[in-house]
CSV table of C-alpha atoms and ligand atoms in Angstrom, one decimal:
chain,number,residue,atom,x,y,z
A,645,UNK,CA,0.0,0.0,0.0
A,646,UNK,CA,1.7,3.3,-1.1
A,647,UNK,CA,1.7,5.9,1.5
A,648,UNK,CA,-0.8,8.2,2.5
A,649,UNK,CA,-0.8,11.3,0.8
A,650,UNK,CA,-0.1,14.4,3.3
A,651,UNK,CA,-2.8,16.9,3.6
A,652,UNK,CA,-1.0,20.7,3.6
A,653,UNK,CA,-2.9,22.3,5.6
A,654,UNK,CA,-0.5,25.0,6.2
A,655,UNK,CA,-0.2,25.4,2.6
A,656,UNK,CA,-3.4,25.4,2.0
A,657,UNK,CA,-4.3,28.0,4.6
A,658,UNK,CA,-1.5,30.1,3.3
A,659,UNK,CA,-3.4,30.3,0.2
A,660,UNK,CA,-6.9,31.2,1.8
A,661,UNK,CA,-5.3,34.0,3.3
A,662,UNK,CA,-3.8,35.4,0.5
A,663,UNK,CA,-7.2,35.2,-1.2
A,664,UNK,CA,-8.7,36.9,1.8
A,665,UNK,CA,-5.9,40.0,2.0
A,666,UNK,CA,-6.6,40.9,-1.9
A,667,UNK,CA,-10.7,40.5,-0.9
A,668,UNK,CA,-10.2,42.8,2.4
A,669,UNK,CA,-8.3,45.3,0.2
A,670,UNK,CA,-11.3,45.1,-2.2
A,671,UNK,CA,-13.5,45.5,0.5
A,672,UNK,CA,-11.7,48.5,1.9
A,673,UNK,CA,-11.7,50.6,-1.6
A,674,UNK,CA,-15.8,49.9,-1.4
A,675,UNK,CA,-16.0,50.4,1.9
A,676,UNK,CA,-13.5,53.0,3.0
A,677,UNK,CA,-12.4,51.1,5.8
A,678,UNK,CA,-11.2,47.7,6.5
A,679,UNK,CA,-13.1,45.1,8.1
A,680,UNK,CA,-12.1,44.6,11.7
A,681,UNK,CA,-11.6,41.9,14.5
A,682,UNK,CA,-11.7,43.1,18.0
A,683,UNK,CA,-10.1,40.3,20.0
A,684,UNK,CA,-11.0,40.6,24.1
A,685,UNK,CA,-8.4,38.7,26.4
A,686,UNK,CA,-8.9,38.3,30.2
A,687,UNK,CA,-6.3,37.3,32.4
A,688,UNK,CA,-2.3,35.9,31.5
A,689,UNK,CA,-2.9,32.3,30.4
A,690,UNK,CA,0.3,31.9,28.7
A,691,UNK,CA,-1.2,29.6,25.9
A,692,UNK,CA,-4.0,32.2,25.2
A,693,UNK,CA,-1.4,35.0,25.2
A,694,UNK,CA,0.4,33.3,22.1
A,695,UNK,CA,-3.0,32.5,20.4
A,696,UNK,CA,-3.9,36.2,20.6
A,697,UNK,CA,-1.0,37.3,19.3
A,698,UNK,CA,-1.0,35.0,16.7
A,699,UNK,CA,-4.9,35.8,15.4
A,700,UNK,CA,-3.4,39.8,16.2
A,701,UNK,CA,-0.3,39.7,13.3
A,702,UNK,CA,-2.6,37.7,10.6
A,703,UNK,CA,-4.8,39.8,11.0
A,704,UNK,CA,-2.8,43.0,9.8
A,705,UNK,CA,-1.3,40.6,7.5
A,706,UNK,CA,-4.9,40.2,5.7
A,707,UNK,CA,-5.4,43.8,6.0
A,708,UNK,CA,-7.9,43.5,8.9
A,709,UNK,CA,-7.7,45.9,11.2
A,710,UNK,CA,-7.0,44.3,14.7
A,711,UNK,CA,-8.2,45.8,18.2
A,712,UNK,CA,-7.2,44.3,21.2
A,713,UNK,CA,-8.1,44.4,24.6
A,714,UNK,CA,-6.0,43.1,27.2
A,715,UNK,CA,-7.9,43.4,30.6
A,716,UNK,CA,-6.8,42.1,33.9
A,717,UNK,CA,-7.7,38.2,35.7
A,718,UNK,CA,-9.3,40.4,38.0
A,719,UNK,CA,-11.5,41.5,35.5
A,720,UNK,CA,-15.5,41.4,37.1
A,721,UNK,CA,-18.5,40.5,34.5
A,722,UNK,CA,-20.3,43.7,34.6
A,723,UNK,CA,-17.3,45.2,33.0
A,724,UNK,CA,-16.7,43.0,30.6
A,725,UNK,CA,-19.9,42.7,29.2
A,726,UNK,CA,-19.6,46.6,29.2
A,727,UNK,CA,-17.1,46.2,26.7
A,728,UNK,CA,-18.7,43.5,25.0
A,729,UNK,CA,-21.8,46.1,24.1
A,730,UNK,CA,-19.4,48.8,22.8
A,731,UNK,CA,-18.0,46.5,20.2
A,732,UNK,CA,-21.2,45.5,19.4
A,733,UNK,CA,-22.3,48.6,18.9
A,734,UNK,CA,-18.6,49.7,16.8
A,735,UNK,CA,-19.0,50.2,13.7
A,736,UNK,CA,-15.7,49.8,13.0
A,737,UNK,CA,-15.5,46.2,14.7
A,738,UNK,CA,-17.1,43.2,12.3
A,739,UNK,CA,-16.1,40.5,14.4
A,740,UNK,CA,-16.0,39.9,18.0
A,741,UNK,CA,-13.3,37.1,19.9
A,742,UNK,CA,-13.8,36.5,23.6
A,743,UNK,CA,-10.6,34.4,24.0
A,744,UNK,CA,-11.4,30.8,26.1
A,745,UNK,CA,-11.1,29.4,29.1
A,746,UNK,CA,-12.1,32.9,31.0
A,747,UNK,CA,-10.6,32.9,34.1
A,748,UNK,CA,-12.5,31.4,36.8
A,749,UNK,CA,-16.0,33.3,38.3
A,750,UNK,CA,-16.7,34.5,34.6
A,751,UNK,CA,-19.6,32.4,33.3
A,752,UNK,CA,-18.5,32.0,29.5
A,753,UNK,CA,-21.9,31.2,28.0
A,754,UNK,CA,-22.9,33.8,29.7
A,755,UNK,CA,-20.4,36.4,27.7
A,756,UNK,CA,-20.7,34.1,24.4
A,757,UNK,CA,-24.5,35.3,25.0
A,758,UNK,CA,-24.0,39.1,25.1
A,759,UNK,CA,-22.0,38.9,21.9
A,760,UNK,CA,-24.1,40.1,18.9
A,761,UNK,CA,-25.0,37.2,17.0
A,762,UNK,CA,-23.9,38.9,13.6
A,763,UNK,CA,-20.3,39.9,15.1
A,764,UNK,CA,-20.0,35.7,16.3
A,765,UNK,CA,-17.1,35.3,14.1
A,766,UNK,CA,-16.1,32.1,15.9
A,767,UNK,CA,-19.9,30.6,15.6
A,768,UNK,CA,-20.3,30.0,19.3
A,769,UNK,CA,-23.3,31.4,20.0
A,770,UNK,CA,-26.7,29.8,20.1
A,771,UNK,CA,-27.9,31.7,17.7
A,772,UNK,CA,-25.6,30.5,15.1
A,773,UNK,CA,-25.2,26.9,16.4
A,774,UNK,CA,-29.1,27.2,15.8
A,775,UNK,CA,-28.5,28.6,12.4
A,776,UNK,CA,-26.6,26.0,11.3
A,777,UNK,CA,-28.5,23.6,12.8
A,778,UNK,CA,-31.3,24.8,10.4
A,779,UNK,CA,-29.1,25.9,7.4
A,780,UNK,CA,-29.6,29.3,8.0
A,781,UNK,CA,-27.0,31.7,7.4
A,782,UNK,CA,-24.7,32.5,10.0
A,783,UNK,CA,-21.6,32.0,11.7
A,784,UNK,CA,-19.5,28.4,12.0
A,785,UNK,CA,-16.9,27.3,14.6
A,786,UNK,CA,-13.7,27.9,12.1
A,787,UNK,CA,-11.7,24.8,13.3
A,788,UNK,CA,-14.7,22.5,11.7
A,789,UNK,CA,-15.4,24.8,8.7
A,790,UNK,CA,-11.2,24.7,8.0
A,791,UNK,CA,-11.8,20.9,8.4
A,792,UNK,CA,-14.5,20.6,5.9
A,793,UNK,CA,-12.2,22.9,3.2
A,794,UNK,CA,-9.6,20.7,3.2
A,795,UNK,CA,-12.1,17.5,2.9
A,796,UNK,CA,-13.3,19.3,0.2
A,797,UNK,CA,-10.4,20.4,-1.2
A,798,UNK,CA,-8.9,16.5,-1.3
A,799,UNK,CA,-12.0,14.4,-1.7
A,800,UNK,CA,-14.6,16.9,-3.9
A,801,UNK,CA,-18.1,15.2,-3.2
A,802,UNK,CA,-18.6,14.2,0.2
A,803,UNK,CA,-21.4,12.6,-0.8
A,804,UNK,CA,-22.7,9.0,0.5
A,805,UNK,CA,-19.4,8.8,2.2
A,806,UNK,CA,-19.0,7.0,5.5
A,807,UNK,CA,-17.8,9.6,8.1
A,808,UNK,CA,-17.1,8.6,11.7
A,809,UNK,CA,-16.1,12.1,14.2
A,810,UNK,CA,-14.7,11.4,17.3
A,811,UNK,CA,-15.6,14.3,20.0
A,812,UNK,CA,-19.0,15.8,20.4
A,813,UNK,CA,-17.5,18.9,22.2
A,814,UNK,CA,-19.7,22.0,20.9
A,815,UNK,CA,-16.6,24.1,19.4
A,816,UNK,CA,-15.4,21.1,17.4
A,817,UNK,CA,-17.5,17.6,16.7
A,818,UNK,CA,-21.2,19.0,16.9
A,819,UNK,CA,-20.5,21.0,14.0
A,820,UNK,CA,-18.3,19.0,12.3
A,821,UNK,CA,-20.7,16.6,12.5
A,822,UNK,CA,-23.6,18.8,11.2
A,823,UNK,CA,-21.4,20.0,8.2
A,824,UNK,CA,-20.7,16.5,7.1
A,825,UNK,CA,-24.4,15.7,7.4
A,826,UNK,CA,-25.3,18.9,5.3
A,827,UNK,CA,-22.5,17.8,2.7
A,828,UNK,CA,-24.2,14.8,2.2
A,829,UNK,CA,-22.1,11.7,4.0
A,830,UNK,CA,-23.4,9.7,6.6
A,831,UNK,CA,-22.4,10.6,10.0
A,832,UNK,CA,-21.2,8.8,13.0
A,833,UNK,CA,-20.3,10.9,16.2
A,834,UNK,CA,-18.6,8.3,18.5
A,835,UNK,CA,-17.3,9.9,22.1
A,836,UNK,CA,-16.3,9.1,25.4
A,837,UNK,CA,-19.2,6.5,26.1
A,838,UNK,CA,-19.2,4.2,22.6
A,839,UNK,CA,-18.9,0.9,22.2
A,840,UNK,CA,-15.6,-0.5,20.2
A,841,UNK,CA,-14.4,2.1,19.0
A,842,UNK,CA,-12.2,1.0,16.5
A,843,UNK,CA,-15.0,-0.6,15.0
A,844,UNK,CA,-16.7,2.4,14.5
A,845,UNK,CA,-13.9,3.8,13.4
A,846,UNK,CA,-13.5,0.8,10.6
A,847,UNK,CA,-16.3,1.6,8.8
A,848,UNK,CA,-15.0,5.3,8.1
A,849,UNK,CA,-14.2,6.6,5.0
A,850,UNK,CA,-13.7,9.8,6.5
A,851,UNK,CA,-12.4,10.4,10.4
A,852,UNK,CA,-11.7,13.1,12.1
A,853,UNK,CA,-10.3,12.9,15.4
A,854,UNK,CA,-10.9,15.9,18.1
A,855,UNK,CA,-10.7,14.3,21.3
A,856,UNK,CA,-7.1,15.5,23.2
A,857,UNK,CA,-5.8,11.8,23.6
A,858,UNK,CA,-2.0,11.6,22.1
A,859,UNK,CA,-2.3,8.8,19.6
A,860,UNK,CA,-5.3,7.3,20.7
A,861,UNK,CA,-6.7,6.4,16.9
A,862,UNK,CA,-4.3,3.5,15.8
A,863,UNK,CA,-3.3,2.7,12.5
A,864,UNK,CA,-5.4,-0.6,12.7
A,865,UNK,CA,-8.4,0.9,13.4
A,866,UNK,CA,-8.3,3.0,10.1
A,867,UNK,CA,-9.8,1.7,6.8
A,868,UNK,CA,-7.3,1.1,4.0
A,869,UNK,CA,-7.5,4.1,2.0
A,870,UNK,CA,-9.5,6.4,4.5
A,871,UNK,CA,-8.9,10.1,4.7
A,872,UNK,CA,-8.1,11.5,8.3
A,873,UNK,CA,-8.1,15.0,9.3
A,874,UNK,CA,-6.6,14.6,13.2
A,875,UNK,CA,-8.0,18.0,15.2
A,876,UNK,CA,-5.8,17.1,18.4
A,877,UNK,CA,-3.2,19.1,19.5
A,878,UNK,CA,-1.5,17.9,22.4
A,879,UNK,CA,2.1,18.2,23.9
A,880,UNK,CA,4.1,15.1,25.2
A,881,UNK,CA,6.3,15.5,28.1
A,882,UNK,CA,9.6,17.0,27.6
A,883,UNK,CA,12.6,14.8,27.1
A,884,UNK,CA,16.3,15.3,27.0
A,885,UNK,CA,15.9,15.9,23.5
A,886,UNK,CA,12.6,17.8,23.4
A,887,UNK,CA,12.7,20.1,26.4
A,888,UNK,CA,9.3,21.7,25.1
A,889,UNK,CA,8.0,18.4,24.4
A,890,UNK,CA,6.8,16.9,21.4
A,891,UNK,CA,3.5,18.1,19.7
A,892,UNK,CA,1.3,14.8,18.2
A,893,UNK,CA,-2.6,15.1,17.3
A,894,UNK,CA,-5.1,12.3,18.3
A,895,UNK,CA,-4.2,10.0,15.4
A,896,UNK,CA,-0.8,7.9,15.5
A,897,UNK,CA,0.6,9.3,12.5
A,898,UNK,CA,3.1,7.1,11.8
A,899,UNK,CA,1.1,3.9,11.7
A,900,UNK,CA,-1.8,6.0,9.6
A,901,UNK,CA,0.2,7.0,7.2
A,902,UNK,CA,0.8,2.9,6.4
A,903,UNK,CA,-3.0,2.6,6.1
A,904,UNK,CA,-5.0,6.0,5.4
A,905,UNK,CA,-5.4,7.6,1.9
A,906,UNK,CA,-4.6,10.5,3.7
A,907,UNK,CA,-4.1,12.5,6.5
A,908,UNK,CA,-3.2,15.9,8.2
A,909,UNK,CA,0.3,16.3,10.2
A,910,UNK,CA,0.3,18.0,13.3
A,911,UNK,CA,1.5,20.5,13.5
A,912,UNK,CA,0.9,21.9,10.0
A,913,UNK,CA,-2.7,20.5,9.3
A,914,UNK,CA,-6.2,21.8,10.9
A,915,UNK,CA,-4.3,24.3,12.9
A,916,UNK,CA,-3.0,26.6,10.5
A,917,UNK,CA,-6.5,26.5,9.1
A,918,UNK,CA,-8.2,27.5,12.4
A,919,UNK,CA,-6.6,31.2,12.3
A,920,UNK,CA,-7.4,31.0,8.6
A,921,UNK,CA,-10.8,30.8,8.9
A,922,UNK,CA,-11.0,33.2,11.6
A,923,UNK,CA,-10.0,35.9,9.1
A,924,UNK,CA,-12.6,34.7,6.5
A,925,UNK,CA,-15.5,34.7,8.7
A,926,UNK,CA,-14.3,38.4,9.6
A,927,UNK,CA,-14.7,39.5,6.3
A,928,UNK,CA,-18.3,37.5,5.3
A,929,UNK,CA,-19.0,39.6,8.3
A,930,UNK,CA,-17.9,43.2,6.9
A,931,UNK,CA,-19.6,42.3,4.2
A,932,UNK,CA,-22.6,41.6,5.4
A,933,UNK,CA,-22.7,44.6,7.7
A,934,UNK,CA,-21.7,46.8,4.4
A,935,UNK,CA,-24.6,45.2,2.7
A,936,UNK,CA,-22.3,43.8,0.3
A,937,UNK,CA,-22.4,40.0,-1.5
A,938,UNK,CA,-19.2,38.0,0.2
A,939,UNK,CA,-16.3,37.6,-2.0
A,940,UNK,CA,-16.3,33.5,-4.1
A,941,UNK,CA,-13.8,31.4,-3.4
A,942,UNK,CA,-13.1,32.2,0.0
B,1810,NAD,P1,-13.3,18.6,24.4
B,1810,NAD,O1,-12.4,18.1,25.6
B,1810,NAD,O2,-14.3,19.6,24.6
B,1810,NAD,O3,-14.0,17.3,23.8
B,1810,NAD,C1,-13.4,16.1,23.6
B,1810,NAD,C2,-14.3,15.0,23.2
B,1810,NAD,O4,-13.7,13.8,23.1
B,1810,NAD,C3,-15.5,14.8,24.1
B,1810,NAD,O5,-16.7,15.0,23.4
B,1810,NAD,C4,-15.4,13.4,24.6
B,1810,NAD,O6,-16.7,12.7,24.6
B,1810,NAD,C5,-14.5,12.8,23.6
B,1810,NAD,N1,-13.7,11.8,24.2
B,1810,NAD,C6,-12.9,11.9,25.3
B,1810,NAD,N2,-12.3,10.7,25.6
B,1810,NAD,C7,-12.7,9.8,24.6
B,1810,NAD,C8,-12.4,8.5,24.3
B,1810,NAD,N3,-11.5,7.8,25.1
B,1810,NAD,N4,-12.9,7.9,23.2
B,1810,NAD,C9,-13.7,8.6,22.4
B,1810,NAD,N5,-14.0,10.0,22.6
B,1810,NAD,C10,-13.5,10.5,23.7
B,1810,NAD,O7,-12.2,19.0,23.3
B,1810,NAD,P2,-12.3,19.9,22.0
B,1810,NAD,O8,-12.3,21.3,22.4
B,1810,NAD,O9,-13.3,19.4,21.0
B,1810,NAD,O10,-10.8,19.6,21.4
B,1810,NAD,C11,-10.4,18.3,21.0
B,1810,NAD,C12,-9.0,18.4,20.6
B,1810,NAD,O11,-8.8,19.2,19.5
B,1810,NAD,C13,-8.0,18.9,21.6
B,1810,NAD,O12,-6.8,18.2,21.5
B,1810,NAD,C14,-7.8,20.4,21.2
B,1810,NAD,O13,-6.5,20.9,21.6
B,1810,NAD,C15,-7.9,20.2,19.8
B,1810,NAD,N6,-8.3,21.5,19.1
B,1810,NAD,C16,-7.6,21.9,18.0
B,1810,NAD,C17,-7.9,23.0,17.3
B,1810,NAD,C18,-7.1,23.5,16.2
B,1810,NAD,O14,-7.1,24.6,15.8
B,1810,NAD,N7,-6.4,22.5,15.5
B,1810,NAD,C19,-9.1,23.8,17.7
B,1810,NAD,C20,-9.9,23.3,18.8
B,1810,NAD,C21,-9.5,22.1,19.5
């Protein structure tokens, strides 16, 4: 069996946000302004320091205009949702990004809540998990939607195909689950409580993993030929040789890439595509506000 073909996700992000800077600049000659992200970020948690810097520079690198607001761990909920109701009400600011976990005593769904559902850019609201639950327009979680690109972009039709998700977490495998079901395959969610699941897993033509186990999903339990897109990102414990520790997904690469028809590293596959997508729904969501049709192809 020849090896499985590597899904570029980085690449293939890359490419989405080049489309996306030469659309914002589009946008921003129609528009007079560029459309804009404000990103809110509550407390030091080192990880979420990095991630907001990150979404911060591609931002400016897509031509989005990038407003951050750093506020203290000691932060109390009336303020914040203060906040929250002057970017909602900025017209300047097309997408809103409370960065998660909140530090504790903030009630998350409670601030997800007081977002307006047309600024949602990362699709965690109710409103829009509703939306997409009924195929109404709105916003979706960007890791599944960057998952469902690159499906797309390596398989075409998804339809009548078997596809098995592992994780029913709300940010990740509900909607990946209800965007492979609206593109037509057959959908499995499998989680913490199924029966054999490598069986499940088996029957797969498509899999994606997003559970935060290192390696869990063996290269036996994949179908010959099977395309896997692993969501995990999780970091080993150091070692002499990798003080940082190693970073590995949910999927044992090595032995998948013996047995899948292909499959995205980590790092370099669904993560780079996260960010990605972040941008895009920020500028569906200047265009909407401007009243405009969103770009093709993005
Ligand atoms: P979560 O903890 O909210 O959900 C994990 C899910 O896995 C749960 O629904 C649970 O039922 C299921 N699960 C747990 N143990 C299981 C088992 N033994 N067998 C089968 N299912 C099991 O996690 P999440 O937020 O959905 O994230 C999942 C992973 O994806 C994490 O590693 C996270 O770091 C990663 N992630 C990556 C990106 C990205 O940009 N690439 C974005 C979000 C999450």
């Amino acid at each position: 069996m020849p090896e499985a073909v590597r899904i570029d996700g980085k690449g293939f992000a890359d490419g989405l946000r080049a489309r996306i800077a030469a659309a914002a600049e589009a946008f921003a000659l129609h528009a007079g302004r560029r459309p804009g992200l404000a990103v809110v970020l509550v407390g030091e948690d080192a990880a979420s320091q990095v991630y907001v810097g990150a979404k911060g520079r591609a931002c400016i690198e897509a031509g989005i205009a990038s407003f951050e607001h750093r506020l203290p761990a000691t932060t109390g909920a009336a303020e914040l949702l203060v906040l929250i109701e002057r970017l909602n009400r900025d017209p300047e600011v097309d997408g809103i990004l409370v960065q998660l976990p909140l530090p504790e005593g903030l009630d998350e769904q409670a601030v997800i809540a007081a977002i307006d559902p047309d600024k949602d850019v990362d699709g965690f609201h109710v409103i829009n998990a509703g939306r997409l639950s009924v195929g109404q327009e709105g916003f979706v979680p960007c890791t599944p939607l960057g998952c469902l690109m690159l499906l797309r972009d390596h398989l075409g039709d998804l339809s009548g195909l078997e596809a098995v998700v592992i994780g029913r977490s709300n940010i990740v495998g509900k909607p990946m689950a209800q965007l492979l079901t609206d593109a037509n395959a057959t959908v499995t969610i499998a989680h913490s409580r199924t029966r054999d699941l490598p069986e499940v897993v088996r029957r797969a033509d498509i899999v994606v993993a997003a559970v935060g186990r290192p390696e869990m999903v063996r290269g036996d339990w994949i179908k010959p030929g099977a395309t896997v897109i692993d969501v995990g990102i999780n970091r080993l414990p150091p070692t002499e040789d990798r003080p940082k520790g190693r970073l590995v997904g949910d999927v044992a690469y090595a032995e998948a890439l013996g047995v899948a028809g292909a499959i995205t590293p980590v790092p370099g596959g669904v993560g780079p595509m996260t960010i990605a997508v972040l941008l895009r729904n920020t500028l569906v969501a200047a265009h909407r506000h401007a009243g405009m049709d969103a770009p093709s192809g993005i």
